[in-house]
PDB file of C-alpha atoms in Angstrom:
ATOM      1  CA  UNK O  18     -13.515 274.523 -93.486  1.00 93.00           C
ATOM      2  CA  UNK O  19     -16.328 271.844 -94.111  1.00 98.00           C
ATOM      3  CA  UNK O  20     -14.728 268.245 -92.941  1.00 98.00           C
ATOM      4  CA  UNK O  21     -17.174 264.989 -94.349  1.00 98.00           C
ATOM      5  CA  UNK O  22     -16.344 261.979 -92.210  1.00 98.00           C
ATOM      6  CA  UNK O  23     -17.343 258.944 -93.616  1.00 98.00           C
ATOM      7  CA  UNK O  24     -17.961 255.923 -91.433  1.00 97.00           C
ATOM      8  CA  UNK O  25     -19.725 256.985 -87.872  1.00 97.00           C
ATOM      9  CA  UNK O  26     -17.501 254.145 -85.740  1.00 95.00           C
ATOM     10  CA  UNK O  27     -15.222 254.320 -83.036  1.00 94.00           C
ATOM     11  CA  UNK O  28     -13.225 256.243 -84.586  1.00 95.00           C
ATOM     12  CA  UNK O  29     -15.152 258.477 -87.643  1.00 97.00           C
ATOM     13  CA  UNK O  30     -17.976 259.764 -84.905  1.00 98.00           C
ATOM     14  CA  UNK O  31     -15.430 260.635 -81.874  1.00 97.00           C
ATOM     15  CA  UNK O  32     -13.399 262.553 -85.198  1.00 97.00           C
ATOM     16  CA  UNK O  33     -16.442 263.979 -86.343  1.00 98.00           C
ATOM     17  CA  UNK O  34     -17.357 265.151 -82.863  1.00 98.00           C
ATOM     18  CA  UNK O  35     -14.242 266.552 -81.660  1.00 97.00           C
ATOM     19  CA  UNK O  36     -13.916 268.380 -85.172  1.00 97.00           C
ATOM     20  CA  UNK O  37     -17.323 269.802 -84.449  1.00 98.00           C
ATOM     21  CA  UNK O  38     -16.373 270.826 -81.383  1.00 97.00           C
ATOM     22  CA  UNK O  39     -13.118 273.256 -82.485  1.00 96.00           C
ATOM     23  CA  UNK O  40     -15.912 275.193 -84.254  1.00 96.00           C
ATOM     24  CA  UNK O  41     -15.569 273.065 -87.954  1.00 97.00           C
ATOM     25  CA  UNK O  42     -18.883 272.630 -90.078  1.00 98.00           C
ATOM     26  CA  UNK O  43     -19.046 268.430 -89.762  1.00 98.00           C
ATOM     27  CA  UNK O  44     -20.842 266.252 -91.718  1.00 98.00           C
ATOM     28  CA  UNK O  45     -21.095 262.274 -90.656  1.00 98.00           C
ATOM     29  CA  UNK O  46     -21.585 259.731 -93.381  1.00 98.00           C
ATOM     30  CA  UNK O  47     -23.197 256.485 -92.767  1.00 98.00           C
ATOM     31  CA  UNK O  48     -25.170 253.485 -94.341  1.00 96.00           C
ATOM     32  CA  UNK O  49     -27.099 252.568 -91.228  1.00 97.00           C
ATOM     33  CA  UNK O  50     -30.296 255.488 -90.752  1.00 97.00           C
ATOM     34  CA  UNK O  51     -30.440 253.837 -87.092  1.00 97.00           C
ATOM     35  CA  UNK O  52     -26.868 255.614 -86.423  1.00 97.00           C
ATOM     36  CA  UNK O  53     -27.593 258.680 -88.522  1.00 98.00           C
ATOM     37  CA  UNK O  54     -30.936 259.380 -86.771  1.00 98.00           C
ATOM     38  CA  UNK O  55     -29.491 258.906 -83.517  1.00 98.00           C
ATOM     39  CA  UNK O  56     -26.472 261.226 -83.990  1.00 98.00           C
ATOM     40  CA  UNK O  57     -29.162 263.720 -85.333  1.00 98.00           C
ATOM     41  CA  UNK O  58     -30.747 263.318 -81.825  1.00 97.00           C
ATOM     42  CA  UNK O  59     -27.137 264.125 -79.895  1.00 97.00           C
ATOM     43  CA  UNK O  60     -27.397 260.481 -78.852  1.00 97.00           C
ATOM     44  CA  UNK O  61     -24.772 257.981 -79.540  1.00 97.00           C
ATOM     45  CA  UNK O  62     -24.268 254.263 -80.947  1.00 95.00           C
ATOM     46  CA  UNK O  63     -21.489 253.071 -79.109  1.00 94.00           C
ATOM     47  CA  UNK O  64     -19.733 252.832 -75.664  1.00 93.00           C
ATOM     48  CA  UNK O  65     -17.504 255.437 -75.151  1.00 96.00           C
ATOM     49  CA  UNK O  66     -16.971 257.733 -71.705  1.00 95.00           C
ATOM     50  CA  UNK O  67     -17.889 261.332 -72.406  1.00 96.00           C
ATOM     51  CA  UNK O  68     -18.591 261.109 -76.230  1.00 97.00           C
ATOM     52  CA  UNK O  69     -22.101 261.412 -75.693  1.00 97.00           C
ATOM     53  CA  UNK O  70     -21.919 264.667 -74.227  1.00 97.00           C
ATOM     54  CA  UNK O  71     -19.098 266.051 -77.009  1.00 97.00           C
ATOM     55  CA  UNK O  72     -22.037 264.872 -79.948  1.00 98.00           C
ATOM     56  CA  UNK O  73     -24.938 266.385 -78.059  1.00 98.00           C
ATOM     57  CA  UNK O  74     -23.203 269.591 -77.896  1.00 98.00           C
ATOM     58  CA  UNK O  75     -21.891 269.678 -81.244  1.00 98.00           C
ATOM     59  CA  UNK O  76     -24.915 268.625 -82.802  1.00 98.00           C
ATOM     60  CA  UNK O  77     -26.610 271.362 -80.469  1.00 98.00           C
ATOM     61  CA  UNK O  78     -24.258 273.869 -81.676  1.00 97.00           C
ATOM     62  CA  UNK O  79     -24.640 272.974 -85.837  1.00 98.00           C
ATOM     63  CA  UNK O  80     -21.544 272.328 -86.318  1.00 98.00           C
ATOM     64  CA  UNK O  81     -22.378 268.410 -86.582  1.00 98.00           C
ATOM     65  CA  UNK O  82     -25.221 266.509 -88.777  1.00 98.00           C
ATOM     66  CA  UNK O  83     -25.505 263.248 -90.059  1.00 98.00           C
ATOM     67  CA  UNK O  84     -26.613 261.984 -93.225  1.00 98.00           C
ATOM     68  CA  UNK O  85     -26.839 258.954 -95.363  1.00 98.00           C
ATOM     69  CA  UNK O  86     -25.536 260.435 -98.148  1.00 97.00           C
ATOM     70  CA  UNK O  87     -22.468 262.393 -99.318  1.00 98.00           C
ATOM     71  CA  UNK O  88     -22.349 265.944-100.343  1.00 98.00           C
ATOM     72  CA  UNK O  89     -19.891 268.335-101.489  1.00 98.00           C
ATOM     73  CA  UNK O  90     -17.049 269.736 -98.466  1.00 98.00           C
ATOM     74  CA  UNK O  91     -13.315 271.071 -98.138  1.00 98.00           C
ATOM     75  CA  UNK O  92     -12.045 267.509 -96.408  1.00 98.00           C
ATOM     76  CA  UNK O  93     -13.267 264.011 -96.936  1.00 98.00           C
ATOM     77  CA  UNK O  94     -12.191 262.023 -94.225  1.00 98.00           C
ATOM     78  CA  UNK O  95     -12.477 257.789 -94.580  1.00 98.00           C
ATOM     79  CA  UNK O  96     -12.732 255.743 -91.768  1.00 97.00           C
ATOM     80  CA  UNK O  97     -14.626 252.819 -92.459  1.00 96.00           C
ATOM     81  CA  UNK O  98     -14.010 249.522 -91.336  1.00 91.00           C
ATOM     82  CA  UNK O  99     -11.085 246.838 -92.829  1.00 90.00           C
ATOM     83  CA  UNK O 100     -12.328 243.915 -91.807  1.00 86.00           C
ATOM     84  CA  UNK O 101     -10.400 240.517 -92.424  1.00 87.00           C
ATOM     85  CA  UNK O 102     -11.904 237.775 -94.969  1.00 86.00           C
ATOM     86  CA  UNK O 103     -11.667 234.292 -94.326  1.00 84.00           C
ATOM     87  CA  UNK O 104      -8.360 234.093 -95.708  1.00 86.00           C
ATOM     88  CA  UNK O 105      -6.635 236.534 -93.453  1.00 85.00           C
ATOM     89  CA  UNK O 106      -6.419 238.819 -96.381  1.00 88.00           C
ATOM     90  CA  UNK O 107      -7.919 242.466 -95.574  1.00 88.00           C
ATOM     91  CA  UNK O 108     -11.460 243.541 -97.179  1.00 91.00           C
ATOM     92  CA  UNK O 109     -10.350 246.661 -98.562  1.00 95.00           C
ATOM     93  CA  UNK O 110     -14.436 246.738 -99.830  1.00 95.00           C
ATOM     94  CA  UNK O 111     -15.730 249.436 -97.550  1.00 96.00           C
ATOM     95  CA  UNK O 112     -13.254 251.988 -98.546  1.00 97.00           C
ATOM     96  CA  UNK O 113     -13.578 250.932-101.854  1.00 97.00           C
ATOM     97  CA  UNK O 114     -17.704 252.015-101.988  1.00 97.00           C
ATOM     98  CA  UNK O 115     -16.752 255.347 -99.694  1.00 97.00           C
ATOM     99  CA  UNK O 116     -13.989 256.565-102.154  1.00 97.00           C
ATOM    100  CA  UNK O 117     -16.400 255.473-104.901  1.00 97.00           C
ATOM    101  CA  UNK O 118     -19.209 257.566-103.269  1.00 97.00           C
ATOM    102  CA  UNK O 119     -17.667 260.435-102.444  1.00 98.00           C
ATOM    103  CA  UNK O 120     -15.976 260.950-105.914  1.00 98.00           C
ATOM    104  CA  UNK O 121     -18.948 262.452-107.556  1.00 98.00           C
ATOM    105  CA  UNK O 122     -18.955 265.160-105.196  1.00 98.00           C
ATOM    106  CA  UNK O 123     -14.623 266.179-105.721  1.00 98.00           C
ATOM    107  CA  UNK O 124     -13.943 269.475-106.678  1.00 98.00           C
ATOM    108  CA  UNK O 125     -10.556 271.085-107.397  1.00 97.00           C
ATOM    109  CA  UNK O 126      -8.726 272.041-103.798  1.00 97.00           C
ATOM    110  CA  UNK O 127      -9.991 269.008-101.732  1.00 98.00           C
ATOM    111  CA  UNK O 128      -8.204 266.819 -99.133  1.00 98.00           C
ATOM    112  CA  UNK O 129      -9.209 263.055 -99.424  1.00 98.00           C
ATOM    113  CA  UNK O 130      -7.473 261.530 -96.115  1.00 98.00           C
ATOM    114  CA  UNK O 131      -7.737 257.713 -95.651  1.00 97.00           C
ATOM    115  CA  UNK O 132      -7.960 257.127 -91.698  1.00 95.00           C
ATOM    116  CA  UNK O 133      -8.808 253.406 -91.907  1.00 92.00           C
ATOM    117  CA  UNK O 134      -6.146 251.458 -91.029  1.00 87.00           C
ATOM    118  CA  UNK O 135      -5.036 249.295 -93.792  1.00 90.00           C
ATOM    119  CA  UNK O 136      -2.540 247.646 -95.674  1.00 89.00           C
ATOM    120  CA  UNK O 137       0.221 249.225 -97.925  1.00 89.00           C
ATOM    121  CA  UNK O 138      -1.179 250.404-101.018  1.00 91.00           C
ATOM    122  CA  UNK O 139      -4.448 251.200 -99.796  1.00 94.00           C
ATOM    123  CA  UNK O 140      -4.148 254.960-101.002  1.00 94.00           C
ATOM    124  CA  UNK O 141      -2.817 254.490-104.106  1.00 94.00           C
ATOM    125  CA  UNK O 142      -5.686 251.964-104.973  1.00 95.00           C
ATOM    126  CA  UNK O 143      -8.092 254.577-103.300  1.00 96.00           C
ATOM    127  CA  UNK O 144      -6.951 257.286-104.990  1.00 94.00           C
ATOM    128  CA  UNK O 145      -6.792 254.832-108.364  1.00 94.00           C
ATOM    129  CA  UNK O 146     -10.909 254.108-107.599  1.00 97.00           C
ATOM    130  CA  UNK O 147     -11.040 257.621-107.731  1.00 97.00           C
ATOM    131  CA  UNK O 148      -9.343 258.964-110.928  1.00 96.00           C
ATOM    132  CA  UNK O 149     -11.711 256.403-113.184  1.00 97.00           C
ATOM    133  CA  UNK O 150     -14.963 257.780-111.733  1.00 97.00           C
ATOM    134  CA  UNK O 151     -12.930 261.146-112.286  1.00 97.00           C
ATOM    135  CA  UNK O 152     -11.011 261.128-115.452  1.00 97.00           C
ATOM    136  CA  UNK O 153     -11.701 265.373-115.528  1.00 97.00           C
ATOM    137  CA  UNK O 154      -9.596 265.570-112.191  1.00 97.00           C
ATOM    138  CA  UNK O 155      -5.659 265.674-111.784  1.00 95.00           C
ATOM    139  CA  UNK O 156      -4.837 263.864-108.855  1.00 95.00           C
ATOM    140  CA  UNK O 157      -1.185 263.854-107.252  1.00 94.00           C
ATOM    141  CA  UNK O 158       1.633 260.961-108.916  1.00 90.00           C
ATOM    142  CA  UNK O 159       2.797 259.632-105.883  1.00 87.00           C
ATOM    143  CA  UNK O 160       6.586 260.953-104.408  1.00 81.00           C
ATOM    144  CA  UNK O 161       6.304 263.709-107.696  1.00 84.00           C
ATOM    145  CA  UNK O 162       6.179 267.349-106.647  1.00 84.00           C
ATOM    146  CA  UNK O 163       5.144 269.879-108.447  1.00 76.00           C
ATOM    147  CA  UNK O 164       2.601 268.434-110.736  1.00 75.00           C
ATOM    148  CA  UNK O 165      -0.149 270.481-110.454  1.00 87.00           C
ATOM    149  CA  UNK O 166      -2.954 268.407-109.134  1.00 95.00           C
ATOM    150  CA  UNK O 167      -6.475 269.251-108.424  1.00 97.00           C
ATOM    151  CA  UNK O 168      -6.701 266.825-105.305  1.00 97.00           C
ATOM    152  CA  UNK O 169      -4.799 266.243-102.257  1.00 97.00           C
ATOM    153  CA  UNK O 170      -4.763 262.915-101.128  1.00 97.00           C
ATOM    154  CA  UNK O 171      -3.183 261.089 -97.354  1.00 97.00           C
ATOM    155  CA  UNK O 172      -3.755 258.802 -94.953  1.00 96.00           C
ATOM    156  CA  UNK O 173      -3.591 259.348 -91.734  1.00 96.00           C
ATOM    157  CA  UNK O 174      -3.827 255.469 -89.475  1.00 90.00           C
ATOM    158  CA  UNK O 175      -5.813 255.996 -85.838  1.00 83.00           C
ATOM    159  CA  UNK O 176      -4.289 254.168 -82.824  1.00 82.00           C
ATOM    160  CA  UNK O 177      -6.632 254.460 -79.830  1.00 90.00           C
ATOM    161  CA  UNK O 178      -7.466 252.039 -77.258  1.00 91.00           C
ATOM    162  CA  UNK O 179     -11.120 252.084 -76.517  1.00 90.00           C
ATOM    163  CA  UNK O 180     -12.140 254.104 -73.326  1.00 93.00           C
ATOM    164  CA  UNK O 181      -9.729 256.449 -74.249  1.00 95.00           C
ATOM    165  CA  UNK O 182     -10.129 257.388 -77.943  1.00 95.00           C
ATOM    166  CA  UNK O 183     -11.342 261.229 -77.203  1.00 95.00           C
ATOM    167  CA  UNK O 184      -8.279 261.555 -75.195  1.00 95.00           C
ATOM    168  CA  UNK O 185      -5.805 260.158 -77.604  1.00 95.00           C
ATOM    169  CA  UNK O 186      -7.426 261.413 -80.502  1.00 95.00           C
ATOM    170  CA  UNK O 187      -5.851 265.065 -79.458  1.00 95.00           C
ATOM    171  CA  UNK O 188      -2.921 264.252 -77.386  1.00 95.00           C
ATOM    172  CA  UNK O 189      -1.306 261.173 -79.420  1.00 94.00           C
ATOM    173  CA  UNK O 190       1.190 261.342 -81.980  1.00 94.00           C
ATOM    174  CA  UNK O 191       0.140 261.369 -85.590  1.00 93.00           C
ATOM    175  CA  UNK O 192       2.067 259.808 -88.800  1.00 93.00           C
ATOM    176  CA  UNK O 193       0.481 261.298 -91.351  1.00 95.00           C
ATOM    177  CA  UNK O 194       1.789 259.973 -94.840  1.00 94.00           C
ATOM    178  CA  UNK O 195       1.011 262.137 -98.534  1.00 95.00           C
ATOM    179  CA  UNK O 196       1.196 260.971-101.776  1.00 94.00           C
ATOM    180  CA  UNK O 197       3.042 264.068-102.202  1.00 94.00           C
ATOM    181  CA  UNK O 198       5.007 266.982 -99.268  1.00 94.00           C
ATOM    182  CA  UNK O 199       1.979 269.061-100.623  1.00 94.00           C
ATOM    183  CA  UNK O 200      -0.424 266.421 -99.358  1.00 96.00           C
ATOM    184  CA  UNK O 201       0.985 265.865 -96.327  1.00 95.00           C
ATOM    185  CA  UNK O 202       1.196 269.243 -95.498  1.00 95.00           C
ATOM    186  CA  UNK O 203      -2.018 269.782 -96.157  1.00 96.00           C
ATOM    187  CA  UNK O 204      -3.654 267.180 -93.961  1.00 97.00           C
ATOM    188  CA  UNK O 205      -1.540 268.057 -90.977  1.00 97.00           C
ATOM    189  CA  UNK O 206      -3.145 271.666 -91.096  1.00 96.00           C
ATOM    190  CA  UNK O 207      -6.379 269.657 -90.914  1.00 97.00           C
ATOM    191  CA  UNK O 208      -5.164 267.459 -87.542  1.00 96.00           C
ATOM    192  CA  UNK O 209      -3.462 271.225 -86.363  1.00 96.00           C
ATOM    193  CA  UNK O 210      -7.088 271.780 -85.273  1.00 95.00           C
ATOM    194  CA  UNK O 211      -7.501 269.595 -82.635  1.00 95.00           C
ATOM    195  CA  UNK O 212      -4.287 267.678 -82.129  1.00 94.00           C
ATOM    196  CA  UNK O 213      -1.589 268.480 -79.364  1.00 93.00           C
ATOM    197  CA  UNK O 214       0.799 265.816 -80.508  1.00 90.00           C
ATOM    198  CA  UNK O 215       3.692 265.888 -82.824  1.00 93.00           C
ATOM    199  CA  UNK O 216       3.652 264.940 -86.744  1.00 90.00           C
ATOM    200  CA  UNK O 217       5.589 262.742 -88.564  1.00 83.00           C
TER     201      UNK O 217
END
């Protein structure tokens, strides 16, 4: 399995890392070379206890790379920031560009899983942003089974508190929601990898 993580933050590089690290072929997406040459190094951006040595070894290993740009994998994996605007309303503008970017690259038997957290409606818009750059895909009708669709689409909110996230990224919980059972099952085989909590 070959998991692209899009958005190296607090919570797309400790992913991307601890991914890595159970063996997976990772990709990291980001816009800033600063990040992506550092990860490429086995150094790290932010502040978080132990990551540094998780992305050294993974990147030591192969299993993790960075890059600016997208390419084709198994698993897309968003988690790019949601900021708010100015008037309190959410800019849903960062996952708009990485659904937009990675759409090119789709093929028939991927996993698109939103991990941003963001408001209701965020997948279906996603996964609207990516059916008109891909009109030659079939992608899932949301609460319909059985319609035979090409692409697999979920989101899957983090909760971590900072200090903690490599912990909590395997042991917490996870409410994992599909736009169809299909999808959902098929994004909690992807957590099954490295989660110890339950699924909802």
């Amino acid at each position: 399995m070959k998991v692209l993580v899009i958005g190296l933050g607090y919570i797309g590089l400790p992913t991307a890392a601890i991914l890595a690290s159970r063996g997976l072929e990772v990709v990291g997406v980001d816009v800033n070379h600063h990040t992506v040459d550092a990860i490429n190094q086995g150094k790290i951006h932010i502040v978080e206890p132990d990551l540094d040595i998780l992305v050294q070894a993974s990147v030591q290993s192969g299993n993790l790379r960075a890059m600016l740009q997208v390419e084709r994998a198994d698993v897309f994996m968003v988690a790019v920031p949601t900021p708010f605007k100015e008037d309190h309303q959410p800019d849903l503008s960062f996952i708009e560009s990485a659904t937009k970017s990675i759409a090119p690259v789709l093929e028939k038997g991927n996993l698109v899983i939103l991990e941003s957290t963001s408001p209701v409606g965020t997948t279906e818009k996603m996964m609207q942003w990516m059916q008109e750059e891909r009109p030659d895909l079939v992608f899932p009708v949301f609460g319909v089974e059985g319609n035979q669709a090409d692409i697999s689409v979920a989101h899957c909110p983090e909760r971590v508190l900072p200090g903690h996230i490599l912990r909590e990224l395997v042991q917490n919980d996870r409410v994992i929601g599909g736009m169809t059972k299909k999808c959902s099952a098929a994004a909690i085989e992807v957590y099954k990898t490295f989660v110890k909590g339950d699924f909802v």
